[in-house]
Amino acid sequence: MTRPFTFPGLTTRVVFGHGTLAQVPEEVARLGHSRALVLSTPHQKAEAQALADRLGNRAGGIFAGATMHTPVEVTDQAIAAYQAARADCIVSLGGGSTTGLGKAIAVRTGADQVVIPTTYAGSEMTDILGETAGGEKTTRRDPAIRPEVVVYDVDLTLTLPVTLTVTSALNAIAHAMEALYAPDRNPVVEAMVREALPAFRGALPVLIRSPQDREARSDALYAAWCCSTALGYVSMALHHKLAHVLGGSFGLPHAETHAVLLPHTTAYNEPAVDGLLQPIADTFGLGSAGKGLWHFAKSLNAPLRLSDLGLTARDLDRAADIATKNPYANPRPVTRDGIRHLLQQAFEGHCPA
Ligand code: NAD
């Protein structure tokens, strides 16, 4: 029986395909804008410049200073560049760090955003912004954060390094995992998760062998869109809370941290959600969502231990304290002992029991 639900409606226009970067100028024009500031990380500056050249007189310049965890100082510099360029919209080309900077500008200035994601992290379809100020990461949701247009161009993912291919995909699967048991889940979100899981399951083993495989790249980017959309419509729980604590308070790298935590947070909640994680168990095997994800991650050579990401044994108590002080709502009670045990398992990299 279909249970009662509320679906908030989709508000982001999506263009998906190969070579769709060529459509960015008309998407900017379609929004009624004439001067875009193009954002990127320093690493993707050349691509941002090429896109600005393609935009021609619709470009107001580039800002290539996006960085992980959206520090407010960088946002201030980018807003100064936006104003100096007399820009009237943002075009973000890159992964979650660049998308995050665009969102930070948008929520402060009201600028429209065209986002061109080049990883699978899945920030582009959400109304979520995480920012760092004074060494602390805070997360907020606001309709003004959600991008107006997302242009997925599979060709841009052909250069995505294998490690980030795997870890950003596991970041996306974490969105899907928490969407399956979110109290505000709905049939559209559930359907997108069911699309995404086998698409990633099929594509990732191909991509670690053949990173240029266009069909697998296409499937993976499609799966990332599904996962990002799912996260955009539901609440986050324990998994995202722990990732934010470890990234914000201990400086751990974002995608890798999600990758290591995912089997453990999944296993923690699995007994409390009455079969809702069954699609994950069915996709990844072993009759258990947590175990299935751990073995899948291992088969992809994903990082498995928090100790390999720079966390020390001494950090575990403090991480458990911070994570349980203001926990997000979660299907299984978040206890200090339970989280300390989870962190120990993830620290050592064991398959969850
Ligand atoms: P990233 O954006 O930091 O990218 C990592 C590096 O890879 C950068 O140097 C980037 O330029 C490079 N890169 C990206 N795509 C490439 C490509 N196709 N080819 C070659 N190099 C490429 O990494 P990420 O994991 O995508 O994003 C992490 C950030 O995203 C974090 O700050 C996280 O908080 C945020 N995030 C936010 C949400 C949300 O909904 N708010 C969701 C997921 C992630």
Short mmCIF file of C-alpha atoms and ligand atoms in Angstrom, two decimals:
data_model
loop_
_atom_site.label_atom_id
_atom_site.label_comp_id
_atom_site.label_asym_id
_atom_site.label_seq_id
_atom_site.Cartn_x
_atom_site.Cartn_y
_atom_site.Cartn_z
CA MET A 1 0.00 0.00 0.00
CA THR A 2 1.30 3.48 -0.81
CA ARG A 3 1.74 5.38 2.40
CA PRO A 4 0.62 9.03 2.62
CA PHE A 5 3.28 11.53 1.50
CA THR A 6 4.02 15.13 0.58
CA PHE A 7 6.11 15.89 -2.51
CA PRO A 8 7.48 19.44 -2.52
CA GLY A 9 7.89 19.65 -6.32
CA LEU A 10 10.97 20.01 -8.48
CA THR A 11 12.25 23.53 -9.06
CA THR A 12 15.62 22.99 -10.72
CA ARG A 13 15.82 22.73 -14.51
CA VAL A 14 18.13 19.86 -15.55
CA VAL A 15 19.95 19.37 -18.85
CA PHE A 16 21.74 16.00 -19.14
CA GLY A 17 23.87 14.58 -21.92
CA HIS A 18 27.21 14.60 -23.74
CA GLY A 19 28.57 17.96 -24.92
CA THR A 20 25.87 19.89 -23.05
CA LEU A 21 28.45 22.49 -21.97
CA ALA A 22 27.67 24.10 -25.34
CA GLN A 23 24.17 24.86 -24.04
CA VAL A 24 25.34 26.93 -21.06
CA PRO A 25 25.15 30.30 -22.92
CA GLU A 26 21.54 29.70 -23.90
CA GLU A 27 20.69 28.56 -20.34
CA VAL A 28 22.11 31.84 -19.00
CA ALA A 29 20.09 33.76 -21.60
CA ARG A 30 16.99 31.72 -20.77
CA LEU A 31 17.24 32.93 -17.17
CA GLY A 32 17.27 36.48 -18.53
CA HIS A 33 20.88 37.18 -17.59
CA SER A 34 23.63 38.81 -19.57
CA ARG A 35 26.79 38.73 -17.40
CA ALA A 36 27.89 35.56 -15.63
CA LEU A 37 30.75 35.15 -13.18
CA VAL A 38 32.26 31.70 -13.80
CA LEU A 39 33.49 29.88 -10.67
CA SER A 40 35.99 27.03 -10.32
CA THR A 41 38.77 25.69 -8.11
CA PRO A 42 42.35 26.69 -9.01
CA HIS A 43 42.72 23.18 -10.49
CA GLN A 44 39.91 23.75 -13.02
CA LYS A 45 40.81 27.36 -13.87
CA ALA A 46 41.60 26.58 -17.52
CA GLU A 47 38.19 24.94 -17.98
CA ALA A 48 36.51 27.95 -16.33
CA GLN A 49 38.36 30.32 -18.66
CA ALA A 50 37.35 28.24 -21.68
CA LEU A 51 33.73 28.40 -20.54
CA ALA A 52 33.98 32.17 -20.07
CA ASP A 53 35.36 32.41 -23.61
CA ARG A 54 32.44 30.33 -24.83
CA LEU A 55 30.02 32.65 -23.00
CA GLY A 56 31.60 35.60 -24.86
CA ASN A 57 29.88 38.85 -23.99
CA ARG A 58 27.66 36.98 -21.50
CA ALA A 59 30.74 36.43 -19.29
CA GLY A 60 31.75 38.92 -16.61
CA GLY A 61 34.99 37.07 -15.76
CA ILE A 62 36.11 34.11 -13.69
CA PHE A 63 36.84 33.50 -10.01
CA ALA A 64 39.00 30.39 -9.64
CA GLY A 65 39.42 30.33 -5.86
CA ALA A 66 36.79 27.79 -4.76
CA THR A 67 38.01 25.44 -2.03
CA MET A 68 36.74 22.60 0.18
CA HIS A 69 34.21 23.34 2.99
CA THR A 70 33.32 26.84 1.68
CA PRO A 71 35.32 29.15 3.99
CA VAL A 72 33.49 32.47 4.44
CA GLU A 73 36.68 34.44 3.65
CA VAL A 74 36.72 32.93 0.14
CA THR A 75 33.02 33.73 -0.26
CA ASP A 76 33.73 37.38 0.64
CA GLN A 77 36.45 37.55 -2.02
CA ALA A 78 34.15 35.93 -4.60
CA ILE A 79 31.33 38.38 -3.83
CA ALA A 80 33.78 41.26 -4.29
CA ALA A 81 34.69 39.75 -7.69
CA TYR A 82 30.99 39.30 -8.54
CA GLN A 83 30.26 42.94 -7.76
CA ALA A 84 33.40 44.26 -9.48
CA ALA A 85 32.41 42.33 -12.62
CA ARG A 86 28.85 43.77 -12.41
CA ALA A 87 27.74 40.16 -12.89
CA ASP A 88 24.07 39.20 -12.70
CA CYS A 89 24.38 35.42 -12.27
CA ILE A 90 26.76 32.64 -11.27
CA VAL A 91 28.00 29.75 -13.41
CA SER A 92 29.73 27.10 -11.24
CA LEU A 93 31.93 24.56 -13.03
CA GLY A 94 33.32 21.80 -10.81
CA GLY A 95 32.64 19.51 -7.87
CA GLY A 96 30.91 20.15 -4.57
CA SER A 97 33.44 22.78 -3.50
CA THR A 98 32.69 25.01 -6.47
CA THR A 99 28.95 24.40 -6.22
CA GLY A 100 29.19 25.32 -2.53
CA LEU A 101 30.84 28.65 -3.32
CA GLY A 102 28.12 29.45 -5.87
CA LYS A 103 25.44 28.64 -3.30
CA ALA A 104 27.15 30.85 -0.71
CA ILE A 105 27.15 33.77 -3.16
CA ALA A 106 23.54 33.09 -4.17
CA VAL A 107 22.17 33.03 -0.64
CA ARG A 108 23.86 36.38 0.11
CA THR A 109 23.13 38.22 -3.15
CA GLY A 110 20.06 36.50 -4.63
CA ALA A 111 22.09 35.58 -7.75
CA ASP A 112 20.73 32.82 -9.99
CA GLN A 113 23.02 29.81 -10.45
CA VAL A 114 23.79 27.57 -13.40
CA VAL A 115 25.77 24.61 -12.04
CA ILE A 116 27.86 22.22 -14.12
CA PRO A 117 28.88 19.33 -11.79
CA THR A 118 32.08 17.46 -12.61
CA THR A 119 32.12 14.99 -9.68
CA TYR A 120 29.42 12.72 -8.22
CA ALA A 121 29.27 14.49 -4.81
CA GLY A 122 25.69 15.57 -5.44
CA SER A 123 25.47 19.11 -4.05
CA GLU A 124 23.92 20.64 -7.17
CA MET A 125 20.26 19.56 -6.64
CA THR A 126 20.09 20.46 -2.93
CA ASP A 127 19.13 23.50 -0.91
CA ILE A 128 21.92 22.68 1.57
CA LEU A 129 24.98 24.83 2.18
CA GLY A 130 27.83 23.91 4.53
CA GLU A 131 30.23 26.74 5.37
CA THR A 132 33.29 27.14 7.59
CA ALA A 133 33.99 30.14 9.78
CA GLY A 134 36.52 30.23 12.60
CA GLY A 135 37.32 26.53 12.08
CA GLU A 136 33.71 25.38 12.53
CA LYS A 137 31.45 24.01 9.82
CA THR A 138 27.75 24.84 9.98
CA THR A 139 25.04 23.65 7.63
CA ARG A 140 21.83 25.40 6.66
CA ARG A 141 18.96 24.93 4.23
CA ASP A 142 17.22 27.72 2.33
CA PRO A 143 15.25 27.78 -0.95
CA ALA A 144 17.59 30.56 -2.17
CA ILE A 145 20.48 28.06 -2.03
CA ARG A 146 18.99 25.65 -4.57
CA PRO A 147 20.43 26.23 -8.08
CA GLU A 148 18.06 27.31 -10.88
CA VAL A 149 19.71 25.20 -13.61
CA VAL A 150 22.00 22.16 -13.56
CA VAL A 151 23.81 21.17 -16.76
CA TYR A 152 25.23 17.64 -16.57
CA ASP A 153 27.86 17.08 -19.27
CA VAL A 154 29.19 13.51 -19.16
CA ASP A 155 32.26 14.56 -21.19
CA LEU A 156 33.50 16.70 -18.29
CA THR A 157 33.68 13.65 -16.01
CA LEU A 158 36.10 11.78 -18.28
CA THR A 159 39.01 13.53 -16.50
CA LEU A 160 37.74 12.76 -12.99
CA PRO A 161 40.54 10.83 -11.23
CA VAL A 162 39.65 7.25 -10.30
CA THR A 163 40.00 7.90 -6.56
CA LEU A 164 37.57 10.84 -6.63
CA THR A 165 35.31 8.89 -8.99
CA VAL A 166 34.95 6.21 -6.31
CA THR A 167 34.81 8.38 -3.20
CA SER A 168 32.43 11.00 -4.62
CA ALA A 169 30.16 8.18 -5.85
CA LEU A 170 30.12 6.70 -2.32
CA ASN A 171 29.30 10.22 -1.09
CA ALA A 172 26.30 10.15 -3.46
CA ILE A 173 25.28 6.67 -2.29
CA ALA A 174 25.31 8.03 1.27
CA HIS A 175 22.66 10.59 0.20
CA ALA A 176 20.60 7.72 -1.23
CA MET A 177 21.04 5.61 1.89
CA GLU A 178 19.75 8.30 4.23
CA ALA A 179 16.91 9.15 1.84
CA LEU A 180 15.56 5.59 2.13
CA TYR A 181 14.75 6.01 5.83
CA ALA A 182 14.20 9.78 6.03
CA PRO A 183 10.90 10.65 7.73
CA ASP A 184 10.05 13.00 4.82
CA ARG A 185 10.86 10.48 2.05
CA ASN A 186 8.35 10.17 -0.78
CA PRO A 187 7.79 7.84 -3.77
CA VAL A 188 9.71 10.07 -6.23
CA VAL A 189 12.78 10.08 -4.01
CA GLU A 190 12.50 6.32 -3.43
CA ALA A 191 12.21 5.69 -7.16
CA MET A 192 15.32 7.78 -7.86
CA VAL A 193 17.30 5.88 -5.23
CA ARG A 194 16.24 2.57 -6.78
CA GLU A 195 17.51 3.87 -10.14
CA ALA A 196 20.79 5.11 -8.73
CA LEU A 197 21.98 2.06 -6.78
CA PRO A 198 22.26 -0.44 -9.66
CA ALA A 199 23.59 2.28 -11.97
CA PHE A 200 26.52 2.93 -9.61
CA ARG A 201 26.85 -0.82 -8.93
CA GLY A 202 27.35 -1.42 -12.63
CA ALA A 203 29.39 1.65 -13.54
CA LEU A 204 32.02 1.93 -10.79
CA PRO A 205 33.82 -1.41 -11.35
CA VAL A 206 34.05 -0.47 -15.04
CA LEU A 207 35.39 3.00 -14.27
CA ILE A 208 38.22 1.83 -12.03
CA ARG A 209 39.46 -0.23 -14.98
CA SER A 210 38.49 2.16 -17.79
CA PRO A 211 38.00 5.73 -16.51
CA GLN A 212 37.23 6.93 -20.04
CA ASP A 213 34.31 4.53 -20.61
CA ARG A 214 31.62 6.92 -21.82
CA GLU A 215 28.70 4.62 -21.13
CA ALA A 216 29.78 3.94 -17.53
CA ARG A 217 30.50 7.66 -17.04
CA SER A 218 27.00 8.42 -18.28
CA ASP A 219 25.41 5.88 -15.92
CA ALA A 220 27.42 7.18 -12.96
CA LEU A 221 26.51 10.81 -13.60
CA TYR A 222 22.86 9.85 -14.00
CA ALA A 223 23.05 7.99 -10.67
CA ALA A 224 24.65 11.05 -9.06
CA TRP A 225 21.76 13.20 -10.29
CA CYS A 226 19.27 10.76 -8.74
CA CYS A 227 21.12 10.75 -5.40
CA SER A 228 21.52 14.52 -5.33
CA THR A 229 17.82 14.98 -6.07
CA ALA A 230 16.94 12.55 -3.28
CA LEU A 231 19.05 14.46 -0.76
CA GLY A 232 17.48 17.72 -1.93
CA TYR A 233 14.06 16.61 -0.71
CA VAL A 234 14.74 14.83 2.58
CA SER A 235 16.27 15.36 6.01
CA MET A 236 19.78 14.21 6.80
CA ALA A 237 20.53 11.93 9.76
CA LEU A 238 23.45 10.25 11.55
CA HIS A 239 25.62 9.63 8.50
CA HIS A 240 25.74 13.26 7.39
CA LYS A 241 26.12 14.46 10.97
CA LEU A 242 29.25 12.33 11.49
CA ALA A 243 30.70 13.39 8.15
CA HIS A 244 30.16 17.06 9.06
CA VAL A 245 31.78 16.57 12.48
CA LEU A 246 34.84 14.80 11.06
CA GLY A 247 35.21 17.29 8.19
CA GLY A 248 34.42 20.45 10.16
CA SER A 249 36.15 19.78 13.50
CA PHE A 250 38.98 17.44 12.45
CA GLY A 251 39.68 18.65 8.89
CA LEU A 252 39.15 15.22 7.31
CA PRO A 253 38.69 15.18 3.50
CA HIS A 254 35.03 15.25 2.52
CA ALA A 255 34.47 12.49 -0.04
CA GLU A 256 36.87 10.01 1.58
CA THR A 257 35.24 10.50 4.98
CA HIS A 258 31.80 9.76 3.53
CA ALA A 259 33.25 6.69 1.85
CA VAL A 260 34.73 5.28 5.08
CA LEU A 261 31.69 6.06 7.24
CA LEU A 262 29.01 4.78 4.86
CA PRO A 263 29.06 1.03 5.68
CA HIS A 264 29.21 1.76 9.41
CA THR A 265 26.40 4.34 9.59
CA THR A 266 24.32 2.06 7.37
CA ALA A 267 24.95 -0.91 9.67
CA TYR A 268 24.16 1.21 12.74
CA ASN A 269 20.71 2.16 11.46
CA GLU A 270 19.88 -1.04 9.56
CA PRO A 271 18.29 -2.91 12.51
CA ALA A 272 16.09 0.11 13.33
CA VAL A 273 14.48 0.80 9.94
CA ASP A 274 12.36 -2.27 9.33
CA GLY A 275 13.65 -3.30 5.91
CA LEU A 276 13.86 0.20 4.42
CA LEU A 277 17.51 -0.38 3.50
CA GLN A 278 16.64 -3.59 1.64
CA PRO A 279 17.25 -1.97 -1.80
CA ILE A 280 20.89 -1.50 -0.73
CA ALA A 281 21.19 -5.08 0.56
CA ASP A 282 19.61 -6.33 -2.68
CA THR A 283 21.99 -4.28 -4.85
CA PHE A 284 25.26 -4.93 -3.07
CA GLY A 285 24.59 -8.46 -1.80
CA LEU A 286 25.44 -10.41 1.38
CA GLY A 287 21.90 -9.92 2.71
CA SER A 288 22.99 -6.84 4.67
CA ALA A 289 23.17 -3.23 3.51
CA GLY A 290 26.14 -2.34 5.75
CA LYS A 291 28.20 -5.42 4.90
CA GLY A 292 27.31 -5.18 1.22
CA LEU A 293 28.51 -1.57 1.06
CA TRP A 294 31.76 -2.39 2.91
CA HIS A 295 32.62 -5.18 0.47
CA PHE A 296 31.63 -3.02 -2.52
CA ALA A 297 33.87 -0.19 -1.25
CA LYS A 298 36.73 -2.65 -0.68
CA SER A 299 36.34 -4.06 -4.20
CA LEU A 300 36.77 -0.51 -5.55
CA ASN A 301 39.92 0.11 -3.46
CA ALA A 302 38.09 2.87 -1.59
CA PRO A 303 39.57 4.05 1.71
CA LEU A 304 38.22 1.90 4.57
CA ARG A 305 39.88 3.37 7.69
CA LEU A 306 39.49 6.77 9.36
CA SER A 307 43.05 6.22 10.63
CA ASP A 308 44.24 6.50 7.01
CA LEU A 309 42.53 9.90 6.64
CA GLY A 310 44.43 11.62 9.45
CA LEU A 311 42.19 10.91 12.45
CA THR A 312 44.08 9.70 15.55
CA ALA A 313 42.92 7.29 18.27
CA ARG A 314 42.93 10.24 20.68
CA ASP A 315 40.34 12.07 18.51
CA LEU A 316 37.70 9.36 18.81
CA ASP A 317 36.33 10.34 22.23
CA ARG A 318 36.04 13.99 21.27
CA ALA A 319 34.42 13.12 17.92
CA ALA A 320 31.83 10.96 19.73
CA ASP A 321 31.17 13.81 22.20
CA ILE A 322 30.64 16.40 19.45
CA ALA A 323 28.49 14.04 17.35
CA THR A 324 26.16 13.23 20.24
CA LYS A 325 25.87 16.76 21.65
CA ASN A 326 23.47 18.07 18.97
CA PRO A 327 22.54 14.97 16.98
CA TYR A 328 20.35 15.16 13.85
CA ALA A 329 17.10 13.19 14.16
CA ASN A 330 17.94 9.54 13.47
CA PRO A 331 15.89 6.32 13.24
CA ARG A 332 18.04 4.57 15.88
CA PRO A 333 18.78 6.44 19.13
CA VAL A 334 22.15 8.15 18.95
CA THR A 335 23.97 7.09 22.13
CA ARG A 336 27.48 8.08 23.17
CA ASP A 337 28.51 4.41 23.50
CA GLY A 338 26.93 3.45 20.19
CA ILE A 339 28.66 6.24 18.28
CA ARG A 340 31.98 5.66 20.03
CA HIS A 341 31.81 2.01 18.95
CA LEU A 342 30.84 2.96 15.39
CA LEU A 343 33.79 5.37 15.18
CA GLN A 344 36.18 2.72 16.51
CA GLN A 345 35.00 0.29 13.82
CA ALA A 346 35.41 2.94 11.11
CA PHE A 347 38.79 3.93 12.55
CA GLU A 348 40.08 0.38 12.28
CA GLY A 349 38.28 -0.35 9.01
CA HIS A 350 36.60 -3.62 9.96
CA CYS A 351 33.60 -4.92 8.08
CA PRO A 352 30.60 -3.90 10.21
CA ALA A 353 29.25 -6.79 12.27
P1 NAD B 1 35.80 19.04 -4.87
O1 NAD B 1 34.76 19.88 -5.50
O2 NAD B 1 36.53 19.64 -3.71
O3 NAD B 1 36.84 18.61 -5.99
C1 NAD B 1 38.09 18.01 -5.62
C2 NAD B 1 39.15 18.34 -6.66
O4 NAD B 1 38.86 17.66 -7.88
C3 NAD B 1 39.20 19.83 -7.02
O5 NAD B 1 40.53 20.23 -7.18
C4 NAD B 1 38.47 19.89 -8.34
O6 NAD B 1 38.85 20.99 -9.14
C5 NAD B 1 38.86 18.56 -8.96
N1 NAD B 1 37.90 18.08 -9.96
C6 NAD B 1 36.55 18.11 -9.89
N2 NAD B 1 36.02 17.55 -10.97
C7 NAD B 1 37.04 17.15 -11.77
C8 NAD B 1 37.11 16.53 -13.04
N3 NAD B 1 36.02 16.14 -13.71
N4 NAD B 1 38.32 16.31 -13.57
C9 NAD B 1 39.47 16.65 -12.89
N5 NAD B 1 39.46 17.25 -11.68
C10 NAD B 1 38.24 17.51 -11.13
O7 NAD B 1 35.24 17.62 -4.39
P2 NAD B 1 33.76 17.09 -4.15
O8 NAD B 1 33.91 15.83 -3.42
O9 NAD B 1 32.98 17.13 -5.41
O10 NAD B 1 33.09 18.19 -3.20
C11 NAD B 1 33.32 18.26 -1.83
C12 NAD B 1 32.58 19.47 -1.27
O11 NAD B 1 31.21 19.39 -1.63
C13 NAD B 1 32.60 19.58 0.26
O12 NAD B 1 32.93 20.91 0.65
C14 NAD B 1 31.18 19.23 0.67
O13 NAD B 1 30.79 19.87 1.85
C15 NAD B 1 30.38 19.67 -0.52
N6 NAD B 1 29.09 18.94 -0.69
C16 NAD B 1 27.95 19.62 -0.42
C17 NAD B 1 26.72 19.00 -0.57
C18 NAD B 1 25.46 19.79 -0.33
O14 NAD B 1 24.36 19.35 -0.64
N7 NAD B 1 25.58 20.98 0.24
C19 NAD B 1 26.64 17.67 -1.02
C20 NAD B 1 27.83 16.99 -1.29
C21 NAD B 1 29.06 17.64 -1.13
#
